[in-house]
Amino acid sequence: MSAVEPTGTPGGGGSVVEVRTSATAALIPTIRAVASDLAARADFDLDAISDLRMAVDEACATLVDVASPGSALQCSFTVHGNVIEVEARVDTAGPESTVSTDTFGWRVLQTLADEVELRTDGGRSVGILLNKRADPTPR
Amino acid sequence: MSAPQDSTRPGTLVTRLEHQSSGAAVVWVSGEIDTLTAPALDEALTALLAADPSDGVVGVELSGVGFLASSGLAVLIRAAHQARAQGRDLHLVAGGRAVARPLQVTGSDRLFTLHDDLSTLPGGASSQVD
């Protein structure tokens, strides 16, 4: 184990990469580049890399929209064998800052990822948890 | 204020409307289409569908696009519906996986007439070969 250590992620184990940026759309290209790189290193096939990159972009763009001014976007990637788990989170100003799951973007996110979950924290923060397997599920 | 020089820099998008010798109007797009740049794509496609005779062939050349987010997909889908309302198809050159995969995985590829390159556009150089 080097400087990167598991930080109490569900399932434990796996290698963890955390990226923290200002919650601004201008920095999402950096985060999706990290997602692509990790997926390529985890031997994801090309379609699955593309899907993960787009899913992470979608999750981050959704969260940046509801982030409180000046807050950070925290993205944590955990590689468990052939699955990458991503948790993205931003601070929010209050319970009215919610993510709508009744949108085109959310439906696309559900299509791209194997599992997606919205996690709210009493109006203090909102997170999106998603899982992607190395092989795309046939559609 | 100078325009960005490097069109492939993440988060940038370059669009150019061009009239083919066949009479088709084509928007060339290169860069990355995400929430930041989707409005620029929207503007280019609105101009494409507004500027030309409503029976003209319209296309979008996306080979130079390295990323397509759902916000960009939504813009393309809206343009396809708008073209359909005008009684014509929106022709797309998807190019690589970065565009083809999002279209395929969301099923939105059915809304467009897809081409490998512009030569198969109706009225194009080799379009006599059916």
Short mmCIF file of C-alpha atoms in Angstrom, two decimals:
data_model
loop_
_atom_site.label_atom_id
_atom_site.label_comp_id
_atom_site.label_asym_id
_atom_site.label_seq_id
_atom_site.Cartn_x
_atom_site.Cartn_y
_atom_site.Cartn_z
CA MET A 1 0.00 0.00 0.00
CA SER A 2 1.34 3.37 -0.90
CA ALA A 3 -0.16 6.77 -0.11
CA VAL A 4 -3.47 5.58 -1.48
CA GLU A 5 -5.40 3.58 1.09
CA PRO A 6 -8.92 2.22 1.29
CA THR A 7 -11.10 4.69 3.09
CA GLY A 8 -13.94 2.64 4.44
CA THR A 9 -15.52 2.01 1.07
CA PRO A 10 -18.27 -0.59 0.88
CA GLY A 11 -16.83 -4.00 0.27
CA GLY A 12 -13.39 -2.92 1.50
CA GLY A 13 -10.20 -3.76 -0.37
CA GLY A 14 -9.62 -2.58 -3.90
CA SER A 15 -7.49 0.39 -4.82
CA VAL A 16 -8.96 3.81 -4.26
CA VAL A 17 -8.38 7.03 -6.17
CA GLU A 18 -9.94 10.23 -4.92
CA VAL A 19 -10.25 13.40 -6.94
CA ARG A 20 -11.42 16.62 -5.37
CA THR A 21 -12.13 19.71 -7.47
CA SER A 22 -14.14 22.89 -7.18
CA ALA A 23 -17.73 22.04 -8.07
CA THR A 24 -17.58 23.61 -11.50
CA ALA A 25 -18.41 22.14 -14.91
CA ALA A 26 -15.07 23.37 -16.27
CA LEU A 27 -13.21 20.71 -14.24
CA ILE A 28 -15.39 17.74 -15.19
CA PRO A 29 -13.19 16.93 -18.24
CA THR A 30 -10.37 16.22 -15.78
CA ILE A 31 -12.54 13.86 -13.73
CA ARG A 32 -13.81 11.93 -16.74
CA ALA A 33 -10.21 11.58 -17.96
CA VAL A 34 -9.37 9.92 -14.63
CA ALA A 35 -12.37 7.60 -15.08
CA SER A 36 -11.19 6.56 -18.58
CA ASP A 37 -7.66 6.00 -17.40
CA LEU A 38 -8.70 3.81 -14.46
CA ALA A 39 -11.07 1.79 -16.63
CA ALA A 40 -8.36 1.23 -19.26
CA ARG A 41 -5.91 0.10 -16.56
CA ALA A 42 -8.56 -2.26 -15.16
CA ASP A 43 -8.84 -3.89 -18.61
CA PHE A 44 -12.33 -2.60 -19.34
CA ASP A 45 -13.28 -3.16 -22.96
CA LEU A 46 -13.57 -0.07 -25.16
CA ASP A 47 -17.36 0.18 -24.95
CA ALA A 48 -17.27 -0.13 -21.15
CA ILE A 49 -14.57 2.57 -20.93
CA SER A 50 -16.75 4.85 -23.04
CA ASP A 51 -19.81 4.06 -20.90
CA LEU A 52 -17.99 4.72 -17.62
CA ARG A 53 -16.55 8.00 -18.88
CA MET A 54 -20.00 9.18 -19.93
CA ALA A 55 -21.64 7.96 -16.69
CA VAL A 56 -19.08 9.77 -14.54
CA ASP A 57 -19.51 12.92 -16.62
CA GLU A 58 -23.27 12.71 -16.20
CA ALA A 59 -23.10 12.14 -12.44
CA CYS A 60 -20.67 15.05 -11.97
CA ALA A 61 -22.63 17.44 -14.21
CA THR A 62 -25.81 16.60 -12.29
CA LEU A 63 -24.15 17.27 -8.93
CA VAL A 64 -22.40 20.48 -10.00
CA ASP A 65 -25.87 21.83 -10.84
CA VAL A 66 -27.06 21.48 -7.23
CA ALA A 67 -23.80 22.22 -5.38
CA SER A 68 -23.76 25.12 -2.96
CA PRO A 69 -21.61 28.06 -4.10
CA GLY A 70 -17.92 27.50 -3.48
CA SER A 71 -18.31 23.85 -2.56
CA ALA A 72 -16.10 21.00 -3.69
CA LEU A 73 -16.88 18.03 -5.92
CA GLN A 74 -15.45 14.88 -4.38
CA CYS A 75 -15.08 11.82 -6.61
CA SER A 76 -13.92 8.52 -5.26
CA PHE A 77 -13.08 5.61 -7.59
CA THR A 78 -12.65 2.12 -6.18
CA VAL A 79 -11.43 -0.68 -8.43
CA HIS A 80 -12.62 -4.10 -7.24
CA GLY A 81 -11.27 -6.58 -9.77
CA ASN A 82 -13.43 -6.13 -12.86
CA VAL A 83 -15.82 -3.61 -11.28
CA ILE A 84 -15.26 0.09 -10.76
CA GLU A 85 -17.35 1.80 -8.12
CA VAL A 86 -17.63 5.57 -8.22
CA GLU A 87 -19.03 7.85 -5.57
CA ALA A 88 -19.38 11.53 -6.44
CA ARG A 89 -20.57 14.02 -3.84
CA VAL A 90 -21.11 17.75 -3.41
CA ASP A 91 -22.23 19.91 -0.50
CA THR A 92 -25.65 21.45 -0.90
CA ALA A 93 -27.24 24.54 0.59
CA GLY A 94 -30.33 22.80 1.96
CA PRO A 95 -33.03 20.19 1.41
CA GLU A 96 -34.37 22.12 -1.58
CA SER A 97 -31.16 21.33 -3.50
CA THR A 98 -32.23 17.98 -4.85
CA VAL A 99 -31.32 15.92 -7.87
CA SER A 100 -34.26 15.12 -10.09
CA THR A 101 -34.28 11.53 -11.30
CA ASP A 102 -37.06 12.30 -13.76
CA THR A 103 -34.73 13.61 -16.45
CA PHE A 104 -33.20 12.43 -19.72
CA GLY A 105 -29.75 12.64 -18.13
CA TRP A 106 -30.72 10.34 -15.25
CA ARG A 107 -32.20 7.77 -17.63
CA VAL A 108 -28.99 7.83 -19.65
CA LEU A 109 -26.99 7.38 -16.45
CA GLN A 110 -29.09 4.33 -15.53
CA THR A 111 -28.51 2.89 -19.00
CA LEU A 112 -24.75 3.42 -18.88
CA ALA A 113 -24.01 2.15 -15.38
CA ASP A 114 -24.80 -1.29 -14.00
CA GLU A 115 -26.12 0.23 -10.78
CA VAL A 116 -26.91 3.82 -9.81
CA GLU A 117 -28.03 5.17 -6.49
CA LEU A 118 -28.80 8.68 -5.29
CA ARG A 119 -27.71 9.38 -1.72
CA THR A 120 -28.85 12.44 0.17
CA ASP A 121 -27.71 13.54 3.56
CA GLY A 122 -30.39 15.67 5.17
CA GLY A 123 -29.81 18.56 2.80
CA ARG A 124 -26.12 18.88 3.67
CA SER A 125 -24.81 16.93 0.71
CA VAL A 126 -25.92 14.89 -2.27
CA GLY A 127 -24.04 11.94 -3.71
CA ILE A 128 -24.35 9.61 -6.67
CA LEU A 129 -23.00 6.09 -6.36
CA LEU A 130 -22.49 4.03 -9.47
CA ASN A 131 -20.99 0.69 -10.45
CA LYS A 132 -19.65 -0.40 -13.80
CA ARG A 133 -18.42 -3.85 -14.81
CA ALA A 134 -15.55 -4.38 -17.24
CA ASP A 135 -17.76 -6.12 -19.81
CA PRO A 136 -20.82 -4.25 -21.02
CA THR A 137 -24.09 -6.02 -20.45
CA PRO A 138 -25.54 -7.02 -23.81
CA ARG A 139 -28.42 -4.80 -24.92
CA MET B 1 -9.96 38.06 -26.23
CA SER B 2 -8.58 35.59 -28.72
CA ALA B 3 -10.29 32.42 -29.86
CA PRO B 4 -8.84 29.16 -28.57
CA GLN B 5 -6.41 27.72 -31.10
CA ASP B 6 -6.51 24.09 -30.09
CA SER B 7 -9.86 22.56 -30.97
CA THR B 8 -9.00 19.25 -29.33
CA ARG B 9 -8.44 20.71 -25.88
CA PRO B 10 -10.89 19.10 -23.44
CA GLY B 11 -13.97 21.19 -22.92
CA THR B 12 -13.74 23.07 -26.21
CA LEU B 13 -15.87 22.74 -29.31
CA VAL B 14 -15.49 24.10 -32.82
CA THR B 15 -18.39 24.13 -35.28
CA ARG B 16 -18.40 25.17 -38.94
CA LEU B 17 -21.35 25.30 -41.35
CA GLU B 18 -20.40 24.30 -44.87
CA HIS B 19 -22.35 23.90 -48.10
CA GLN B 20 -21.36 20.83 -50.08
CA SER B 21 -21.18 20.96 -53.87
CA SER B 22 -24.17 18.59 -53.84
CA GLY B 23 -26.24 21.33 -52.21
CA ALA B 24 -26.33 19.63 -48.80
CA ALA B 25 -25.63 21.80 -45.76
CA VAL B 26 -23.29 20.20 -43.24
CA VAL B 27 -22.13 21.30 -39.80
CA TRP B 28 -18.62 20.06 -39.00
CA VAL B 29 -18.10 19.58 -35.29
CA SER B 30 -14.86 18.89 -33.46
CA GLY B 31 -13.90 18.85 -29.80
CA GLU B 32 -15.88 17.59 -26.81
CA ILE B 33 -19.64 17.95 -26.37
CA ASP B 34 -20.61 18.26 -22.71
CA THR B 35 -22.73 20.57 -20.55
CA LEU B 36 -20.33 23.45 -21.21
CA THR B 37 -20.24 23.13 -24.98
CA ALA B 38 -23.72 21.70 -25.75
CA PRO B 39 -25.17 25.25 -26.12
CA ALA B 40 -22.65 25.93 -28.93
CA LEU B 41 -23.77 22.76 -30.70
CA ASP B 42 -27.39 23.78 -30.20
CA GLU B 43 -26.68 27.15 -31.78
CA ALA B 44 -24.92 25.55 -34.77
CA LEU B 45 -27.74 23.04 -35.37
CA THR B 46 -30.41 25.72 -35.03
CA ALA B 47 -28.57 27.73 -37.69
CA LEU B 48 -28.28 24.62 -39.87
CA LEU B 49 -32.02 23.95 -39.76
CA ALA B 50 -33.05 27.59 -40.09
CA ALA B 51 -30.73 28.82 -42.81
CA ASP B 52 -31.41 26.26 -45.48
CA PRO B 53 -34.39 25.49 -47.66
CA SER B 54 -36.58 23.18 -45.67
CA ASP B 55 -36.34 20.47 -48.33
CA GLY B 56 -32.52 20.57 -48.46
CA VAL B 57 -30.33 17.78 -47.17
CA VAL B 58 -28.85 18.57 -43.75
CA GLY B 59 -26.05 16.72 -42.01
CA VAL B 60 -23.72 16.82 -39.04
CA GLU B 61 -20.12 15.58 -39.33
CA LEU B 62 -19.01 14.37 -35.89
CA SER B 63 -15.79 12.46 -36.72
CA GLY B 64 -13.78 15.06 -34.85
CA VAL B 65 -15.74 14.67 -31.63
CA GLY B 66 -13.92 12.95 -28.79
CA PHE B 67 -16.70 12.97 -26.21
CA LEU B 68 -20.49 13.15 -26.27
CA ALA B 69 -22.43 13.66 -23.03
CA SER B 70 -26.18 13.29 -22.53
CA SER B 71 -26.55 17.07 -22.78
CA GLY B 72 -25.10 16.87 -26.31
CA LEU B 73 -27.24 13.84 -27.16
CA ALA B 74 -30.30 15.82 -26.09
CA VAL B 75 -29.34 18.61 -28.50
CA LEU B 76 -28.88 16.13 -31.39
CA ILE B 77 -32.20 14.44 -30.60
CA ARG B 78 -34.02 17.77 -30.49
CA ALA B 79 -32.54 18.70 -33.87
CA ALA B 80 -33.61 15.35 -35.34
CA HIS B 81 -37.18 15.99 -34.19
CA GLN B 82 -37.06 19.50 -35.58
CA ALA B 83 -35.80 18.22 -38.93
CA ARG B 84 -38.51 15.58 -38.94
CA ALA B 85 -41.11 18.31 -38.33
CA GLN B 86 -39.72 20.00 -41.45
CA GLY B 87 -40.23 16.73 -43.31
CA ARG B 88 -36.59 15.70 -43.65
CA ASP B 89 -33.98 13.51 -42.03
CA LEU B 90 -30.97 14.64 -40.06
CA HIS B 91 -27.93 12.86 -41.49
CA LEU B 92 -25.05 12.06 -39.13
CA VAL B 93 -21.49 10.96 -39.64
CA ALA B 94 -20.84 9.52 -36.19
CA GLY B 95 -17.18 8.71 -36.75
CA GLY B 96 -15.62 6.94 -33.81
CA ARG B 97 -16.81 5.18 -30.70
CA ALA B 98 -17.01 8.43 -28.69
CA VAL B 99 -20.13 9.35 -30.65
CA ALA B 100 -21.35 5.98 -31.94
CA ARG B 101 -21.47 4.32 -28.52
CA PRO B 102 -23.68 6.93 -26.78
CA LEU B 103 -26.06 6.88 -29.77
CA GLN B 104 -26.21 3.09 -29.72
CA VAL B 105 -26.48 2.54 -25.98
CA THR B 106 -29.36 5.02 -25.65
CA GLY B 107 -31.14 3.75 -28.75
CA SER B 108 -31.16 7.25 -30.20
CA ASP B 109 -29.28 6.08 -33.32
CA ARG B 110 -32.73 5.25 -34.78
CA LEU B 111 -33.58 8.95 -34.94
CA PHE B 112 -30.86 9.74 -37.48
CA THR B 113 -29.71 8.58 -40.87
CA LEU B 114 -26.18 7.38 -40.13
CA HIS B 115 -23.28 7.44 -42.57
CA ASP B 116 -19.66 6.30 -42.47
CA ASP B 117 -18.66 9.49 -44.26
CA LEU B 118 -20.20 12.34 -46.20
CA SER B 119 -19.88 10.61 -49.58
CA THR B 120 -23.12 8.69 -48.99
CA LEU B 121 -25.19 11.79 -48.26
CA PRO B 122 -28.12 12.11 -50.72
CA GLY B 123 -26.88 14.06 -53.74
CA GLY B 124 -23.28 13.37 -52.71
CA ALA B 125 -20.55 12.31 -55.11
CA SER B 126 -21.17 8.57 -54.78
CA SER B 127 -24.85 8.62 -53.86
CA GLN B 128 -25.88 7.19 -57.22
CA VAL B 129 -24.70 3.87 -55.86
CA ASP B 130 -27.64 2.83 -53.77
#
